[in-house]
JSON list of C-alpha atoms in Angstrom, two decimals:
[
{"chain": "J", "resi": 689, "resn": "MET", "atom": "CA", "xyz": [-46.93, 12.74, -31.35]},
{"chain": "J", "resi": 690, "resn": "LEU", "atom": "CA", "xyz": [-44.04, 10.37, -30.10]},
{"chain": "J", "resi": 691, "resn": "GLY", "atom": "CA", "xyz": [-42.51, 11.03, -27.08]},
{"chain": "J", "resi": 692, "resn": "LYS", "atom": "CA", "xyz": [-42.49, 14.44, -25.11]},
{"chain": "J", "resi": 693, "resn": "ARG", "atom": "CA", "xyz": [-42.33, 18.02, -27.15]},
{"chain": "J", "resi": 694, "resn": "GLY", "atom": "CA", "xyz": [-39.15, 18.97, -27.75]},
{"chain": "J", "resi": 695, "resn": "GLN", "atom": "CA", "xyz": [-37.36, 15.60, -27.28]},
{"chain": "J", "resi": 696, "resn": "GLY", "atom": "CA", "xyz": [-37.48, 14.67, -30.97]},
{"chain": "J", "resi": 697, "resn": "TYR", "atom": "CA", "xyz": [-34.01, 15.02, -31.70]},
{"chain": "J", "resi": 698, "resn": "LYS", "atom": "CA", "xyz": [-32.54, 13.20, -28.65]},
{"chain": "J", "resi": 699, "resn": "MET", "atom": "CA", "xyz": [-34.89, 10.31, -29.42]},
{"chain": "J", "resi": 700, "resn": "ALA", "atom": "CA", "xyz": [-33.72, 10.32, -33.14]},
{"chain": "J", "resi": 701, "resn": "ILE", "atom": "CA", "xyz": [-29.99, 10.08, -32.01]},
{"chain": "J", "resi": 702, "resn": "GLU", "atom": "CA", "xyz": [-30.72, 7.14, -29.53]},
{"chain": "J", "resi": 703, "resn": "LEU", "atom": "CA", "xyz": [-32.01, 5.30, -32.22]},
{"chain": "J", "resi": 704, "resn": "LEU", "atom": "CA", "xyz": [-28.98, 6.04, -34.37]},
{"chain": "J", "resi": 705, "resn": "ASN", "atom": "CA", "xyz": [-26.66, 4.74, -31.54]},
{"chain": "J", "resi": 706, "resn": "GLU", "atom": "CA", "xyz": [-28.69, 1.58, -31.09]},
{"chain": "J", "resi": 707, "resn": "GLY", "atom": "CA", "xyz": [-28.85, 1.22, -34.76]},
{"chain": "J", "resi": 708, "resn": "ARG", "atom": "CA", "xyz": [-25.08, 1.22, -35.17]},
{"chain": "J", "resi": 709, "resn": "ILE", "atom": "CA", "xyz": [-24.68, -2.02, -33.45]},
{"chain": "J", "resi": 710, "resn": "GLY", "atom": "CA", "xyz": [-27.19, -3.41, -36.03]},
{"chain": "J", "resi": 711, "resn": "ILE", "atom": "CA", "xyz": [-24.82, -2.07, -38.91]},
{"chain": "J", "resi": 712, "resn": "GLY", "atom": "CA", "xyz": [-21.61, -3.25, -37.33]},
{"chain": "J", "resi": 713, "resn": "ALA", "atom": "CA", "xyz": [-23.39, -7.02, -37.15]},
{"chain": "J", "resi": 714, "resn": "GLN", "atom": "CA", "xyz": [-24.56, -6.49, -40.83]},
{"chain": "J", "resi": 715, "resn": "MET", "atom": "CA", "xyz": [-20.96, -5.49, -41.91]},
{"chain": "J", "resi": 716, "resn": "VAL", "atom": "CA", "xyz": [-19.22, -8.09, -39.96]},
{"chain": "J", "resi": 717, "resn": "GLY", "atom": "CA", "xyz": [-21.55, -10.72, -41.61]},
{"chain": "J", "resi": 718, "resn": "LEU", "atom": "CA", "xyz": [-20.56, -9.10, -45.07]},
{"chain": "J", "resi": 719, "resn": "ALA", "atom": "CA", "xyz": [-16.92, -9.35, -44.50]},
{"chain": "J", "resi": 720, "resn": "LEU", "atom": "CA", "xyz": [-17.48, -12.93, -43.27]},
{"chain": "J", "resi": 721, "resn": "GLY", "atom": "CA", "xyz": [-19.52, -13.77, -46.44]},
{"chain": "J", "resi": 722, "resn": "ALA", "atom": "CA", "xyz": [-17.05, -12.31, -48.77]},
{"chain": "J", "resi": 723, "resn": "PHE", "atom": "CA", "xyz": [-14.12, -14.17, -46.92]},
{"chain": "J", "resi": 724, "resn": "GLU", "atom": "CA", "xyz": [-16.26, -17.70, -46.84]},
{"chain": "J", "resi": 725, "resn": "ASN", "atom": "CA", "xyz": [-16.92, -17.28, -50.53]},
{"chain": "J", "resi": 726, "resn": "THR", "atom": "CA", "xyz": [-13.67, -16.72, -51.86]},
{"chain": "J", "resi": 727, "resn": "LEU", "atom": "CA", "xyz": [-11.65, -19.20, -49.59]},
{"chain": "J", "resi": 728, "resn": "PRO", "atom": "CA", "xyz": [-12.64, -22.25, -51.69]},
{"chain": "J", "resi": 729, "resn": "TYR", "atom": "CA", "xyz": [-11.38, -20.55, -54.71]},
{"chain": "J", "resi": 730, "resn": "LEU", "atom": "CA", "xyz": [-7.79, -19.87, -53.25]},
{"chain": "J", "resi": 731, "resn": "HIS", "atom": "CA", "xyz": [-7.59, -23.73, -52.63]},
{"chain": "J", "resi": 732, "resn": "GLU", "atom": "CA", "xyz": [-8.90, -24.41, -55.99]},
{"chain": "J", "resi": 733, "resn": "ARG", "atom": "CA", "xyz": [-6.74, -22.06, -58.04]},
{"chain": "J", "resi": 734, "resn": "LYS", "atom": "CA", "xyz": [-3.35, -23.37, -59.10]},
{"chain": "J", "resi": 735, "resn": "GLN", "atom": "CA", "xyz": [-0.22, -21.15, -59.77]},
{"chain": "J", "resi": 736, "resn": "PHE", "atom": "CA", "xyz": [3.40, -23.06, -60.28]},
{"chain": "J", "resi": 737, "resn": "GLY", "atom": "CA", "xyz": [1.93, -26.12, -59.17]},
{"chain": "J", "resi": 738, "resn": "ARG", "atom": "CA", "xyz": [0.65, -25.37, -55.99]},
{"chain": "J", "resi": 739, "resn": "SER", "atom": "CA", "xyz": [-2.84, -24.03, -54.51]},
{"chain": "J", "resi": 740, "resn": "VAL", "atom": "CA", "xyz": [-2.68, -20.28, -54.21]},
{"chain": "J", "resi": 741, "resn": "ALA", "atom": "CA", "xyz": [-3.96, -20.56, -50.61]},
{"chain": "J", "resi": 742, "resn": "ASP", "atom": "CA", "xyz": [-0.74, -22.56, -49.69]},
{"chain": "J", "resi": 743, "resn": "PHE", "atom": "CA", "xyz": [1.75, -19.69, -50.49]},
{"chain": "J", "resi": 744, "resn": "GLN", "atom": "CA", "xyz": [3.05, -17.91, -47.27]},
{"chain": "J", "resi": 745, "resn": "GLY", "atom": "CA", "xyz": [2.42, -14.38, -48.48]},
{"chain": "J", "resi": 746, "resn": "MET", "atom": "CA", "xyz": [-1.38, -15.28, -49.29]},
{"chain": "J", "resi": 747, "resn": "GLN", "atom": "CA", "xyz": [-1.48, -17.20, -45.95]},
{"chain": "J", "resi": 748, "resn": "PHE", "atom": "CA", "xyz": [-0.57, -13.71, -44.20]},
{"chain": "J", "resi": 749, "resn": "GLN", "atom": "CA", "xyz": [-3.34, -12.01, -46.06]},
{"chain": "J", "resi": 750, "resn": "TYR", "atom": "CA", "xyz": [-6.23, -14.34, -45.54]},
{"chain": "J", "resi": 751, "resn": "ALA", "atom": "CA", "xyz": [-4.89, -14.92, -41.54]},
{"chain": "J", "resi": 752, "resn": "ARG", "atom": "CA", "xyz": [-5.08, -11.11, -41.35]},
{"chain": "J", "resi": 753, "resn": "ALA", "atom": "CA", "xyz": [-8.40, -10.73, -42.72]},
{"chain": "J", "resi": 754, "resn": "LEU", "atom": "CA", "xyz": [-10.07, -13.27, -40.55]},
{"chain": "J", "resi": 755, "resn": "MET", "atom": "CA", "xyz": [-8.39, -11.69, -37.55]},
{"chain": "J", "resi": 756, "resn": "GLU", "atom": "CA", "xyz": [-9.82, -8.34, -38.40]},
{"chain": "J", "resi": 757, "resn": "ILE", "atom": "CA", "xyz": [-13.15, -9.89, -38.81]},
{"chain": "J", "resi": 758, "resn": "GLU", "atom": "CA", "xyz": [-12.99, -11.39, -35.47]},
{"chain": "J", "resi": 759, "resn": "ALA", "atom": "CA", "xyz": [-11.99, -8.07, -33.92]},
{"chain": "J", "resi": 760, "resn": "ALA", "atom": "CA", "xyz": [-14.94, -6.21, -35.37]},
{"chain": "J", "resi": 761, "resn": "LYS", "atom": "CA", "xyz": [-17.22, -8.98, -34.37]},
{"chain": "J", "resi": 762, "resn": "VAL", "atom": "CA", "xyz": [-15.87, -8.71, -30.61]},
{"chain": "J", "resi": 763, "resn": "LEU", "atom": "CA", "xyz": [-16.74, -5.16, -30.57]},
{"chain": "J", "resi": 764, "resn": "VAL", "atom": "CA", "xyz": [-20.13, -5.52, -31.94]},
{"chain": "J", "resi": 765, "resn": "TYR", "atom": "CA", "xyz": [-20.65, -8.18, -29.18]},
{"chain": "J", "resi": 766, "resn": "ASN", "atom": "CA", "xyz": [-19.51, -6.01, -26.61]},
{"chain": "J", "resi": 767, "resn": "ALA", "atom": "CA", "xyz": [-21.68, -2.80, -27.72]},
{"chain": "J", "resi": 768, "resn": "ALA", "atom": "CA", "xyz": [-24.70, -5.28, -27.82]},
{"chain": "J", "resi": 769, "resn": "ARG", "atom": "CA", "xyz": [-23.79, -6.31, -24.49]},
{"chain": "J", "resi": 770, "resn": "LEU", "atom": "CA", "xyz": [-23.64, -3.09, -22.84]},
{"chain": "J", "resi": 771, "resn": "LYS", "atom": "CA", "xyz": [-26.79, -2.10, -24.40]},
{"chain": "J", "resi": 772, "resn": "GLU", "atom": "CA", "xyz": [-28.72, -5.03, -23.22]},
{"chain": "J", "resi": 773, "resn": "ALA", "atom": "CA", "xyz": [-27.08, -4.42, -19.65]},
{"chain": "J", "resi": 774, "resn": "LYS", "atom": "CA", "xyz": [-28.75, -0.87, -19.98]},
{"chain": "J", "resi": 775, "resn": "ALA", "atom": "CA", "xyz": [-25.09, 0.31, -19.46]},
{"chain": "J", "resi": 776, "resn": "PRO", "atom": "CA", "xyz": [-23.71, 3.28, -21.70]},
{"chain": "J", "resi": 777, "resn": "PHE", "atom": "CA", "xyz": [-22.89, 2.22, -24.95]},
{"chain": "J", "resi": 778, "resn": "VAL", "atom": "CA", "xyz": [-22.60, 5.02, -27.23]},
{"chain": "J", "resi": 779, "resn": "MET", "atom": "CA", "xyz": [-18.91, 5.15, -27.75]},
{"chain": "J", "resi": 780, "resn": "GLU", "atom": "CA", "xyz": [-18.69, 1.56, -28.07]},
{"chain": "J", "resi": 781, "resn": "ALA", "atom": "CA", "xyz": [-21.55, 1.25, -30.61]},
{"chain": "J", "resi": 782, "resn": "ALA", "atom": "CA", "xyz": [-19.66, 4.04, -32.69]},
{"chain": "J", "resi": 783, "resn": "MET", "atom": "CA", "xyz": [-16.46, 1.97, -32.33]},
{"chain": "J", "resi": 784, "resn": "ALA", "atom": "CA", "xyz": [-18.07, -1.36, -33.32]},
{"chain": "J", "resi": 785, "resn": "LYS", "atom": "CA", "xyz": [-19.85, 0.34, -36.55]},
{"chain": "J", "resi": 786, "resn": "LEU", "atom": "CA", "xyz": [-16.72, 2.01, -37.78]},
{"chain": "J", "resi": 787, "resn": "LYS", "atom": "CA", "xyz": [-14.25, -0.83, -37.16]},
{"chain": "J", "resi": 788, "resn": "ALA", "atom": "CA", "xyz": [-17.04, -3.14, -38.90]},
{"chain": "J", "resi": 789, "resn": "THR", "atom": "CA", "xyz": [-17.67, -0.86, -41.87]},
{"chain": "J", "resi": 790, "resn": "GLU", "atom": "CA", "xyz": [-13.87, -0.81, -42.22]},
{"chain": "J", "resi": 791, "resn": "VAL", "atom": "CA", "xyz": [-13.20, -4.40, -42.16]},
{"chain": "J", "resi": 792, "resn": "ALA", "atom": "CA", "xyz": [-16.14, -4.98, -44.43]},
{"chain": "J", "resi": 793, "resn": "GLN", "atom": "CA", "xyz": [-14.55, -2.75, -47.09]},
{"chain": "J", "resi": 794, "resn": "SER", "atom": "CA", "xyz": [-11.25, -4.27, -46.64]},
{"chain": "J", "resi": 795, "resn": "THR", "atom": "CA", "xyz": [-12.13, -7.58, -46.83]},
{"chain": "J", "resi": 796, "resn": "ALA", "atom": "CA", "xyz": [-14.52, -7.20, -49.70]},
{"chain": "J", "resi": 797, "resn": "SER", "atom": "CA", "xyz": [-11.41, -5.33, -51.75]},
{"chain": "J", "resi": 798, "resn": "GLN", "atom": "CA", "xyz": [-9.04, -8.10, -50.54]},
{"chain": "J", "resi": 799, "resn": "CYS", "atom": "CA", "xyz": [-11.43, -10.93, -51.69]},
{"chain": "J", "resi": 800, "resn": "ILE", "atom": "CA", "xyz": [-11.70, -9.25, -55.39]},
{"chain": "J", "resi": 801, "resn": "ASP", "atom": "CA", "xyz": [-7.84, -9.04, -55.38]},
{"chain": "J", "resi": 802, "resn": "TRP", "atom": "CA", "xyz": [-7.51, -12.61, -54.32]},
{"chain": "J", "resi": 803, "resn": "LEU", "atom": "CA", "xyz": [-9.85, -13.74, -56.96]},
{"chain": "J", "resi": 804, "resn": "GLY", "atom": "CA", "xyz": [-8.04, -12.01, -59.67]},
{"chain": "J", "resi": 805, "resn": "GLY", "atom": "CA", "xyz": [-9.81, -10.67, -62.92]},
{"chain": "J", "resi": 806, "resn": "ILE", "atom": "CA", "xyz": [-12.73, -12.94, -62.15]},
{"chain": "J", "resi": 807, "resn": "GLY", "atom": "CA", "xyz": [-13.41, -11.25, -58.73]},
{"chain": "J", "resi": 808, "resn": "PHE", "atom": "CA", "xyz": [-14.69, -8.03, -60.32]},
{"chain": "J", "resi": 809, "resn": "THR", "atom": "CA", "xyz": [-17.39, -9.61, -62.74]},
{"chain": "J", "resi": 810, "resn": "LYS", "atom": "CA", "xyz": [-20.95, -9.69, -61.93]},
{"chain": "J", "resi": 811, "resn": "GLY", "atom": "CA", "xyz": [-21.19, -13.19, -61.67]},
{"chain": "J", "resi": 812, "resn": "MET", "atom": "CA", "xyz": [-19.00, -13.53, -58.52]},
{"chain": "J", "resi": 813, "resn": "PRO", "atom": "CA", "xyz": [-20.53, -12.67, -55.10]},
{"chain": "J", "resi": 814, "resn": "ALA", "atom": "CA", "xyz": [-17.30, -11.03, -54.22]},
{"chain": "J", "resi": 815, "resn": "GLU", "atom": "CA", "xyz": [-18.30, -7.91, -56.62]},
{"chain": "J", "resi": 816, "resn": "LYS", "atom": "CA", "xyz": [-21.71, -7.35, -54.87]},
{"chain": "J", "resi": 817, "resn": "TYR", "atom": "CA", "xyz": [-20.08, -7.47, -51.24]},
{"chain": "J", "resi": 818, "resn": "TYR", "atom": "CA", "xyz": [-17.67, -4.76, -52.44]},
{"chain": "J", "resi": 819, "resn": "ARG", "atom": "CA", "xyz": [-20.44, -2.71, -53.43]},
{"chain": "J", "resi": 820, "resn": "ASP", "atom": "CA", "xyz": [-22.68, -3.39, -50.37]},
{"chain": "J", "resi": 821, "resn": "SER", "atom": "CA", "xyz": [-19.67, -2.62, -47.97]},
{"chain": "J", "resi": 822, "resn": "LYS", "atom": "CA", "xyz": [-19.72, 1.09, -48.99]},
{"chain": "J", "resi": 823, "resn": "ILE", "atom": "CA", "xyz": [-22.75, 1.83, -47.74]},
{"chain": "J", "resi": 824, "resn": "GLY", "atom": "CA", "xyz": [-22.09, 0.57, -44.18]},
{"chain": "J", "resi": 825, "resn": "THR", "atom": "CA", "xyz": [-19.69, 3.74, -44.10]},
{"chain": "J", "resi": 826, "resn": "ILE", "atom": "CA", "xyz": [-22.40, 6.11, -44.84]},
{"chain": "J", "resi": 827, "resn": "TYR", "atom": "CA", "xyz": [-25.99, 5.28, -43.08]},
{"chain": "J", "resi": 828, "resn": "GLU", "atom": "CA", "xyz": [-26.13, 5.51, -39.32]},
{"chain": "J", "resi": 829, "resn": "GLY", "atom": "CA", "xyz": [-23.54, 8.13, -39.64]},
{"chain": "J", "resi": 830, "resn": "THR", "atom": "CA", "xyz": [-20.42, 8.43, -41.82]},
{"chain": "J", "resi": 831, "resn": "SER", "atom": "CA", "xyz": [-17.30, 7.03, -40.45]},
{"chain": "J", "resi": 832, "resn": "ASN", "atom": "CA", "xyz": [-16.18, 10.50, -39.65]},
{"chain": "J", "resi": 833, "resn": "ILE", "atom": "CA", "xyz": [-19.25, 11.17, -37.50]},
{"chain": "J", "resi": 834, "resn": "GLN", "atom": "CA", "xyz": [-18.35, 7.69, -35.73]},
{"chain": "J", "resi": 835, "resn": "LEU", "atom": "CA", "xyz": [-14.86, 9.43, -35.05]},
{"chain": "J", "resi": 836, "resn": "VAL", "atom": "CA", "xyz": [-16.84, 12.67, -33.63]},
{"chain": "J", "resi": 837, "resn": "THR", "atom": "CA", "xyz": [-18.52, 10.43, -31.33]},
{"chain": "J", "resi": 838, "resn": "ILE", "atom": "CA", "xyz": [-15.86, 8.48, -29.95]},
{"chain": "J", "resi": 839, "resn": "ALA", "atom": "CA", "xyz": [-13.82, 11.43, -29.43]},
{"chain": "J", "resi": 840, "resn": "LYS", "atom": "CA", "xyz": [-16.75, 13.22, -27.64]},
{"chain": "J", "resi": 841, "resn": "GLN", "atom": "CA", "xyz": [-17.23, 10.46, -25.43]},
{"chain": "J", "resi": 842, "resn": "ILE", "atom": "CA", "xyz": [-13.24, 9.99, -24.78]},
{"chain": "J", "resi": 843, "resn": "GLN", "atom": "CA", "xyz": [-13.20, 14.08, -23.83]},
{"chain": "J", "resi": 844, "resn": "ALA", "atom": "CA", "xyz": [-16.14, 13.61, -21.54]},
{"chain": "J", "resi": 845, "resn": "GLY", "atom": "CA", "xyz": [-14.42, 10.84, -19.59]},
{"chain": "J", "resi": 846, "resn": "TYR", "atom": "CA", "xyz": [-11.46, 13.03, -19.16]},
{"chain": "J", "resi": 847, "resn": "ARG", "atom": "CA", "xyz": [-12.78, 16.47, -18.31]},
{"chain": "J", "resi": 848, "resn": "VAL", "atom": "CA", "xyz": [-12.33, 18.01, -14.92]}
]
């Protein structure tokens, strides 16, 4: 038997809370991979005699995507820092996992858009990043479970 009798559920939840940091890191890496595999193509692809990456509307999109990736990374690092310091980290881990999975899905989807028709073909890594990003919203607790966890932590901090 692992642990004390009657403590199995508590142990399982603690492992899930720790695992959320890892899933967040995985999803940040996935988003960054999709981004870094797509950007060279945006510089190579020409429309109206210019690189697609040079159009302001495109610049806004990839600037925002990288900003979101960095924001998710900071949340993951913060949750990991708190866990390492043996400080409470449940809410921060849930936030990191939720944000990172949302960013991974959004970035992977945008990368397919930016690549055009070729982005959805099996020969392009963007297609795999897109499929892989979905699982992050499911395992170690769905996105709605992360929101419930965050809300419970908020409530606990404001109860009198």
